[in-house]
GROMACS .gro file of C-alpha atoms in nm:
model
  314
    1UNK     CA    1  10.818  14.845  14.763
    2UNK     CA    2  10.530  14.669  14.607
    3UNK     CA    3  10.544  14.447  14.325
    4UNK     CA    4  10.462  14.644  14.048
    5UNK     CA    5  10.745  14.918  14.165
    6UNK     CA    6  11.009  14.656  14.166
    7UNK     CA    7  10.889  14.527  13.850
    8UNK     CA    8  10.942  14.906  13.711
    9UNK     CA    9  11.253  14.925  13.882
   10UNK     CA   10  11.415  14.640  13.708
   11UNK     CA   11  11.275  14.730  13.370
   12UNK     CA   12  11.452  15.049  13.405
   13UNK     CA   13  11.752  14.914  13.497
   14UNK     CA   14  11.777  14.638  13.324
   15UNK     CA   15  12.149  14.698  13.162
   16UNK     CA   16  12.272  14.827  13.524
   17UNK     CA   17  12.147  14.431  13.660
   18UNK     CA   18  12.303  14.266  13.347
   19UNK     CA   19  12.586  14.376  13.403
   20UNK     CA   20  12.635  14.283  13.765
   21UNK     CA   21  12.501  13.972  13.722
   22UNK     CA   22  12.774  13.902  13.471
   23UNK     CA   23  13.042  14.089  13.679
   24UNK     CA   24  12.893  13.835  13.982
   25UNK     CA   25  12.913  13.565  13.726
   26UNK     CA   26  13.286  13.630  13.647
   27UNK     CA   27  13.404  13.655  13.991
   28UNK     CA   28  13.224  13.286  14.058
   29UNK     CA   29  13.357  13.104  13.782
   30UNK     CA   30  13.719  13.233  13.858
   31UNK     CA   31  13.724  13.134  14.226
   32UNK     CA   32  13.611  12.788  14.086
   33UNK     CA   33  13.821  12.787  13.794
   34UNK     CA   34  14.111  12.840  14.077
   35UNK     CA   35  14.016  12.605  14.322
   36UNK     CA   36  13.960  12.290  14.013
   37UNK     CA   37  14.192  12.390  13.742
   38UNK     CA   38  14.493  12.602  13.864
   39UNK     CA   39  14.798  12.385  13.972
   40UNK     CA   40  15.157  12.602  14.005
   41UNK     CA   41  15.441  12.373  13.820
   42UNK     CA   42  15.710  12.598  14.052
   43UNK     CA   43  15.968  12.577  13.769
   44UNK     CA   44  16.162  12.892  13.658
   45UNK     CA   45  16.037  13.089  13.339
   46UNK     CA   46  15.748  12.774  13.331
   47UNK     CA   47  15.575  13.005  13.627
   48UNK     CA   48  15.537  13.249  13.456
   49UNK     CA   49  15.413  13.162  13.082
   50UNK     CA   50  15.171  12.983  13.348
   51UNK     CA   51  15.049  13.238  13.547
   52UNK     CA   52  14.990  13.468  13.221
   53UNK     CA   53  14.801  13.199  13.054
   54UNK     CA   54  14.566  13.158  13.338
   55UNK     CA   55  14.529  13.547  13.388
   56UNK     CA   56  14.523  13.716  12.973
   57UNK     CA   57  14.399  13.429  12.845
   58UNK     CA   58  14.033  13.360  13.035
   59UNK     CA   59  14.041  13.781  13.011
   60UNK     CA   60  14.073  13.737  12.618
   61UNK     CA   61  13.836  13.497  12.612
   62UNK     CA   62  13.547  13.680  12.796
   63UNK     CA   63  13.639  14.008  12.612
   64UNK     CA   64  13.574  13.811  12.265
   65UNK     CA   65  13.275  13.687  12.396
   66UNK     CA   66  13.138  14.044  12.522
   67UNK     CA   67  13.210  14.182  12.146
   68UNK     CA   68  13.027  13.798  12.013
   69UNK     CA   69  12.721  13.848  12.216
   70UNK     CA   70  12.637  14.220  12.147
   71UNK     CA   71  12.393  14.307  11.908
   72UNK     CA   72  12.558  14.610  11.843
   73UNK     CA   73  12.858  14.459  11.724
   74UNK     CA   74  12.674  14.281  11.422
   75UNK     CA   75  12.486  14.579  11.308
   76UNK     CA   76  12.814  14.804  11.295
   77UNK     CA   77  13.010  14.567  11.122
   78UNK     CA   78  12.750  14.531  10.873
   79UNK     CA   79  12.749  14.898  10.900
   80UNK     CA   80  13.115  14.890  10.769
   81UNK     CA   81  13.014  14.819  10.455
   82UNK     CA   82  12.947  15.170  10.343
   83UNK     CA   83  13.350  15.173  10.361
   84UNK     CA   84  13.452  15.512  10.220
   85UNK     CA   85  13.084  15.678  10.171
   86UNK     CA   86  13.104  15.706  10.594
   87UNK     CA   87  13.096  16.059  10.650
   88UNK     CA   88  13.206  16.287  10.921
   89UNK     CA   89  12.927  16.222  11.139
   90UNK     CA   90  12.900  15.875  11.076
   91UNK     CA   91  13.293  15.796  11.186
   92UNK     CA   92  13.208  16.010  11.440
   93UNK     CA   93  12.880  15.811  11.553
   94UNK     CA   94  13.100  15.434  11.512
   95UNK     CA   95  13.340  15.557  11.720
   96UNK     CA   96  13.084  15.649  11.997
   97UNK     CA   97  12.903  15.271  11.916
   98UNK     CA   98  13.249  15.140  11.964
   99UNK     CA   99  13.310  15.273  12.286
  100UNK     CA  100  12.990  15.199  12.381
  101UNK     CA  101  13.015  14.811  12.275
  102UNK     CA  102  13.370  14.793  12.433
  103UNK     CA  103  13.247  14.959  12.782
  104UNK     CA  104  12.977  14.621  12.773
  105UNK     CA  105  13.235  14.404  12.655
  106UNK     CA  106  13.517  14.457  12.882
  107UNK     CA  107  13.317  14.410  13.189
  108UNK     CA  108  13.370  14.040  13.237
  109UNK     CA  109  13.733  14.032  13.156
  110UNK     CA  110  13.780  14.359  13.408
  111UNK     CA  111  13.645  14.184  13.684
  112UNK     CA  112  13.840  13.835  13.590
  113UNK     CA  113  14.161  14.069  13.609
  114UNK     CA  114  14.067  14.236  13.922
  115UNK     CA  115  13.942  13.961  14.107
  116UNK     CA  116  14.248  13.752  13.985
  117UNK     CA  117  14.475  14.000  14.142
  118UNK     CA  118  14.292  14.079  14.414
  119UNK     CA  119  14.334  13.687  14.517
  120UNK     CA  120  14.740  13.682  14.429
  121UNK     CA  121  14.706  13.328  14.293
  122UNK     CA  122  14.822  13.384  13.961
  123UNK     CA  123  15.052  13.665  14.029
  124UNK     CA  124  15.225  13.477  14.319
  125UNK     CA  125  15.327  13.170  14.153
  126UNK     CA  126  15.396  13.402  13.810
  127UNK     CA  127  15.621  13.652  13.966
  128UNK     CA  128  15.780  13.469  14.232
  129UNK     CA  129  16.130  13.378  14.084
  130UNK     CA  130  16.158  13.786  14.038
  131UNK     CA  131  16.170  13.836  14.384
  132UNK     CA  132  16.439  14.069  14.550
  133UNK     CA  133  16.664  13.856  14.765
  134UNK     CA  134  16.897  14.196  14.841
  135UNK     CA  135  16.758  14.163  15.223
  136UNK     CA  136  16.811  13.784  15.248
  137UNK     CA  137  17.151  13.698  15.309
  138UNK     CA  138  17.042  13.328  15.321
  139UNK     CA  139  17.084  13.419  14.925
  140UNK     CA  140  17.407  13.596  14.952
  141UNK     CA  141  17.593  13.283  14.826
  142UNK     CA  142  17.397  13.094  14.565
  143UNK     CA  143  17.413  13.179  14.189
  144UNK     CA  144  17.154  13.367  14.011
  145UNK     CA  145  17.008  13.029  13.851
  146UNK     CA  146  16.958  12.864  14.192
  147UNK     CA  147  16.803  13.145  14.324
  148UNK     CA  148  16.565  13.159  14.064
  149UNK     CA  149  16.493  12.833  14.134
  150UNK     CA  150  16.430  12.823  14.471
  151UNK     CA  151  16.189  13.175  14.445
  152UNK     CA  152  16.021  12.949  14.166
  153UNK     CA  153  15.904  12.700  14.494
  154UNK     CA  154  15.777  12.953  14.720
  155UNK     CA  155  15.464  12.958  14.570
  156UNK     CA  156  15.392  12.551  14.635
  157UNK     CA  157  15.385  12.484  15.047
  158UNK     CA  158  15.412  12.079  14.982
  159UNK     CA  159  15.740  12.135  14.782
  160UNK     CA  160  16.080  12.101  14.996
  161UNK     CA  161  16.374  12.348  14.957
  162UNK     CA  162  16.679  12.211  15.095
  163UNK     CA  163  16.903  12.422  14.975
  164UNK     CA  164  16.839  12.687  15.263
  165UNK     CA  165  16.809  12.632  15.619
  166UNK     CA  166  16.514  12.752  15.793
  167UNK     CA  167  16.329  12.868  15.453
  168UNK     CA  168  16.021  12.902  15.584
  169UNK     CA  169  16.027  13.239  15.700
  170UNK     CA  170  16.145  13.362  15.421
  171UNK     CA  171  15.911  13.165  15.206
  172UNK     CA  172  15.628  13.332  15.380
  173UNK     CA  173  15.747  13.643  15.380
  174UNK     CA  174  15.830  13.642  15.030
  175UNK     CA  175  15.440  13.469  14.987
  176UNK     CA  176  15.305  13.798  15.162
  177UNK     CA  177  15.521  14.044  14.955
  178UNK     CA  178  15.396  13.882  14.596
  179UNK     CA  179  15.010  13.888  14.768
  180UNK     CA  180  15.039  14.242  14.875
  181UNK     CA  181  15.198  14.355  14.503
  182UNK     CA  182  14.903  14.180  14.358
  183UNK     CA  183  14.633  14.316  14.622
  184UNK     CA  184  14.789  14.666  14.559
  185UNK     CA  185  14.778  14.628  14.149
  186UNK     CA  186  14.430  14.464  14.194
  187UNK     CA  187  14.318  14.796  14.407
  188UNK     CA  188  14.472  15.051  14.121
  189UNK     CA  189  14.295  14.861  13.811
  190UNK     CA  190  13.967  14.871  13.997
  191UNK     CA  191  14.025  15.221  14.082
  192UNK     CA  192  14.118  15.338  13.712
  193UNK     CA  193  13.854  15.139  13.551
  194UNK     CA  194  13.597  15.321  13.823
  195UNK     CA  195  13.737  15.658  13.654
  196UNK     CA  196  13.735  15.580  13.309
  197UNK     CA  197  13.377  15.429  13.357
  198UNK     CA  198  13.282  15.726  13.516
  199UNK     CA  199  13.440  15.997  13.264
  200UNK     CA  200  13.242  15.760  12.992
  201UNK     CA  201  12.906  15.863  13.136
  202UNK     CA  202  12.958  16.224  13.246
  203UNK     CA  203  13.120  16.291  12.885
  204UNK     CA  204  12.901  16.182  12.619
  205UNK     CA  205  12.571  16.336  12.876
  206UNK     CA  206  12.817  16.709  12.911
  207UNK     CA  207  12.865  16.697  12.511
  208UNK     CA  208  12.472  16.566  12.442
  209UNK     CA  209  12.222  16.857  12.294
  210UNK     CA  210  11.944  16.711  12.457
  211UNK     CA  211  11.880  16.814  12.808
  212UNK     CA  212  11.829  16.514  13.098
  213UNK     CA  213  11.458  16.472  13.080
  214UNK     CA  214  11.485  16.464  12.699
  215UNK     CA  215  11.738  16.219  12.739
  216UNK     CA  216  11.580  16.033  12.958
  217UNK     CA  217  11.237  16.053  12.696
  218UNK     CA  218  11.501  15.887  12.379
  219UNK     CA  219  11.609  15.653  12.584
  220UNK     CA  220  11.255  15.500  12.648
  221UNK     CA  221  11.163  15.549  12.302
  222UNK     CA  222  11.444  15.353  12.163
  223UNK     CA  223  11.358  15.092  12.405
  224UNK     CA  224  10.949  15.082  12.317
  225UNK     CA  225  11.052  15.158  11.958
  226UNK     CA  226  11.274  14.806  11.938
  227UNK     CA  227  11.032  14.628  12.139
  228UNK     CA  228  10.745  14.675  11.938
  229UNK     CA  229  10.987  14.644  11.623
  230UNK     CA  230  11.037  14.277  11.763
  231UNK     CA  231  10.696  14.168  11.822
  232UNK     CA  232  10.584  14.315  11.465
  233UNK     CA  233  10.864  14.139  11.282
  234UNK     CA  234  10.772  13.810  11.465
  235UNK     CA  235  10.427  13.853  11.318
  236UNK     CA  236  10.514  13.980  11.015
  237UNK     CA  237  10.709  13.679  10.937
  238UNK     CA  238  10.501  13.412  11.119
  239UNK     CA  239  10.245  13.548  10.858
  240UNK     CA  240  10.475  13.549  10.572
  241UNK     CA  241  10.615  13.222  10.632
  242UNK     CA  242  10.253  13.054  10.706
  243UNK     CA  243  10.224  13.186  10.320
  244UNK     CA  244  10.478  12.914  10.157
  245UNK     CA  245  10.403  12.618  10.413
  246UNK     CA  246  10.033  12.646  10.305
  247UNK     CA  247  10.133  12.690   9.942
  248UNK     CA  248  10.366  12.340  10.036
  249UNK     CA  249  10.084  12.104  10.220
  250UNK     CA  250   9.772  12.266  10.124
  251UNK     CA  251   9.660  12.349  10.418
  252UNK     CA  252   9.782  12.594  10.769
  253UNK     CA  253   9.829  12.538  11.121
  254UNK     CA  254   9.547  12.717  11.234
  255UNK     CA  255   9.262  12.578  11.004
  256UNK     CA  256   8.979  12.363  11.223
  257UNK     CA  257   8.863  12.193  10.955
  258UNK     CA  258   9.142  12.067  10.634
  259UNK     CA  259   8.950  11.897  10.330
  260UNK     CA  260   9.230  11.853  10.141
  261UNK     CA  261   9.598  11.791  10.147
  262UNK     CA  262   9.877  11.781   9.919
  263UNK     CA  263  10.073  11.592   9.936
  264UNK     CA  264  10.499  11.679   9.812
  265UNK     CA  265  10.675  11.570   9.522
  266UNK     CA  266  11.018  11.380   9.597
  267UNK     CA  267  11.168  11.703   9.385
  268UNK     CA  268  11.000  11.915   9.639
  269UNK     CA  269  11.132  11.765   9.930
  270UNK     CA  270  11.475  11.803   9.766
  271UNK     CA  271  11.442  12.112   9.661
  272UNK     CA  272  11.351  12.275  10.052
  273UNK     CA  273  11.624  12.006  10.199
  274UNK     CA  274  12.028  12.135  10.243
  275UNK     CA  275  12.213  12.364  10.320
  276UNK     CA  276  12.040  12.743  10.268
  277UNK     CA  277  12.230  13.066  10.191
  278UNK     CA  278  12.056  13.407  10.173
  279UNK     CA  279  11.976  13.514   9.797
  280UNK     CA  280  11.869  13.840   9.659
  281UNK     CA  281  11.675  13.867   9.309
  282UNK     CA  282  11.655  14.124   9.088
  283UNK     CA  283  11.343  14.382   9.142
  284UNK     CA  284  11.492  14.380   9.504
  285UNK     CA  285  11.292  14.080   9.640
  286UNK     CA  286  11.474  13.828   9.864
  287UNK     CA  287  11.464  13.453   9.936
  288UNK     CA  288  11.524  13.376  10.296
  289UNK     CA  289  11.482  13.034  10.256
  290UNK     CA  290  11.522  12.674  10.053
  291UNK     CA  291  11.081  12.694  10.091
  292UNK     CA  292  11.061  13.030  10.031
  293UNK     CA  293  11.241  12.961   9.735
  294UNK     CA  294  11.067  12.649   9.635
  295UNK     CA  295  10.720  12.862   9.692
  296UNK     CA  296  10.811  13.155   9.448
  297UNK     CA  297  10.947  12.931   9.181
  298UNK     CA  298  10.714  12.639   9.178
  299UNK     CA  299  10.326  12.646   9.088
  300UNK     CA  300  10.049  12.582   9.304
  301UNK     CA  301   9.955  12.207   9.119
  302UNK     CA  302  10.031  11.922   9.302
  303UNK     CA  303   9.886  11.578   9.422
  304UNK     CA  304   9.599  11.663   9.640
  305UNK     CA  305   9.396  11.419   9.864
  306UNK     CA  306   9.104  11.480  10.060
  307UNK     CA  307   9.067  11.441  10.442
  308UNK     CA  308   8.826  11.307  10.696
  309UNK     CA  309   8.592  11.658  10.816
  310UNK     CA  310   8.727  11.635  11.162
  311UNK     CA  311   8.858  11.908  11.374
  312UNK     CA  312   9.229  11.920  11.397
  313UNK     CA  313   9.406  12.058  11.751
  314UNK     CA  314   9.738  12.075  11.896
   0.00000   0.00000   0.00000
């Protein structure tokens, strides 16, 4: 494949390669996050509060950050706006967004889950004092509270239990029964999420009006369309903004030869310095910043001085 194809290749797939990247990304940071942070206290009820907080929590936190990082999820919320005007269509169109933005978003915190159980860690030391001792007779004469106690220290090898003779049979085999629950519960969320991923694309494609190459022709404008949109509104404003700084020294960036500068009253400097917040003025024109503003209220006079004729370069 030469370079040119693979360079083609990933363009096309670009969303397909972000998203295993973060999936690969995820699975990384939770064997590490294992190996340097997780530390079972093998106390009963404390296991468990423990082993939830290291499993939903780090999930919460990733999903969050899926919805935080998405484009998508800015523009619809600022979409929300409309409030009761939404019509039909509209609700109809956010709910597809929504999906769409959730199917991103959930990626990472899937594959923390799956990985997670897939690896017992969490699940072992969480679920251990729920173990069924009915097999065990070893158990046949403790209390309830001592044998939740004892299940509680399977999960940590360098912790004794005294209290039983010969535990360590059982302690493995009760090590191998919470790994294979979590294995097998790992298996069925990766299995579900593998359906309901692949329902989400044949669905929307079945129920489309537009037939595959037609499809495949509005995907690539949307792409070209927001890629241009994104180089023209970085010149647009580049030219925009060079507008007020001139108006505010006298002179631009890209002039070879300045003869003059001015030079900024102390109110000026004031005026562009703080804290900024987005204004609209009447006639539908907007400020977008403390210069901008300064430009459109103030007037061109100032203290001008001339410079040396040199050439000026970066």
């Amino acid at each position: 494949m030469s370079i040119s194809s693979s360079f083609s290749f990933i363009k096309g797939n670009q969303r397909t390669i972000l998203n295993v990247m973060i999936a690969l990304v995820t699975i990384f940071g939770q064997q590490a996050f294992s190996f340097f942070a997780f530390n079972c206290p093998c106390k009963p009820t404390v296991n468990l509060y423990y082993g939830l907080a290291f499993t939903v929590v780090p999930a919460l936190v990733l999903l969050v950050f899926g919805y935080a990082i998405n484009d998508m999820t800015w523009k619809l919320i600022i979409s929300f706006r409309n409030g009761p005007n939404l019509k039909y269509k509209s609700f109809k169109l956010t709910c597809f967004v929504l999906c769409n933005i959730t199917g991103t978003a959930t990626i990472a915190p899937v594959t923390w889950l799956a990985v997670t159980l897939l690896n017992g860690l969490y699940y072992g030391c969480g679920m251990s004092e729920f173990l069924s001792v009915d097999s065990w007779k070893a158990f046949d004469n403790i209390s309830l509270p001592e044998q939740r106690n004892i299940l509680a220290r399977f999960p940590c090898l360098k912790v004794s239990i005294n209290e039983i003779k010969n535990i360590s049979e059982l302690r493995n085999e009760g090590n191998r029964i919470l790994l294979f629950q979590s294995q097998v519960a790992g298996w069925i969320l990766i299995a579900c999420v593998t359906i309901v991923a692949f329902l989400a694309v044949c669905i929307p494609r079945y129920c489309s009006p537009l037939s595959f190459l037609h499809l495949s022709y509005w995907a690539q404008y949307l792409e070209n369309e927001d890629s241009l949109f994104q180089e023209t509104v970085k010149k647009h404003s580049q030219l925009y903004a060079l507008k007020h700084i001139k108006k505010f020294f006298g002179f631009a960036p890209e002039e070879k030869q300045v003869k003059k500068i001015r030079l900024p009253a102390r109110a000026d400097w004031t005026m562009i310095s703080g804290i900024n917040m987005f204004t609209k003025l009447e006639h539908d024109h907007c400020q977008y910043s403390l210069l901008h503003t300064w430009a459109d209220e103030s007037t061109v006079d100032g203290h001008y001085i001339p410079v040396d004729d040199v050439v000026l370069e970066a």
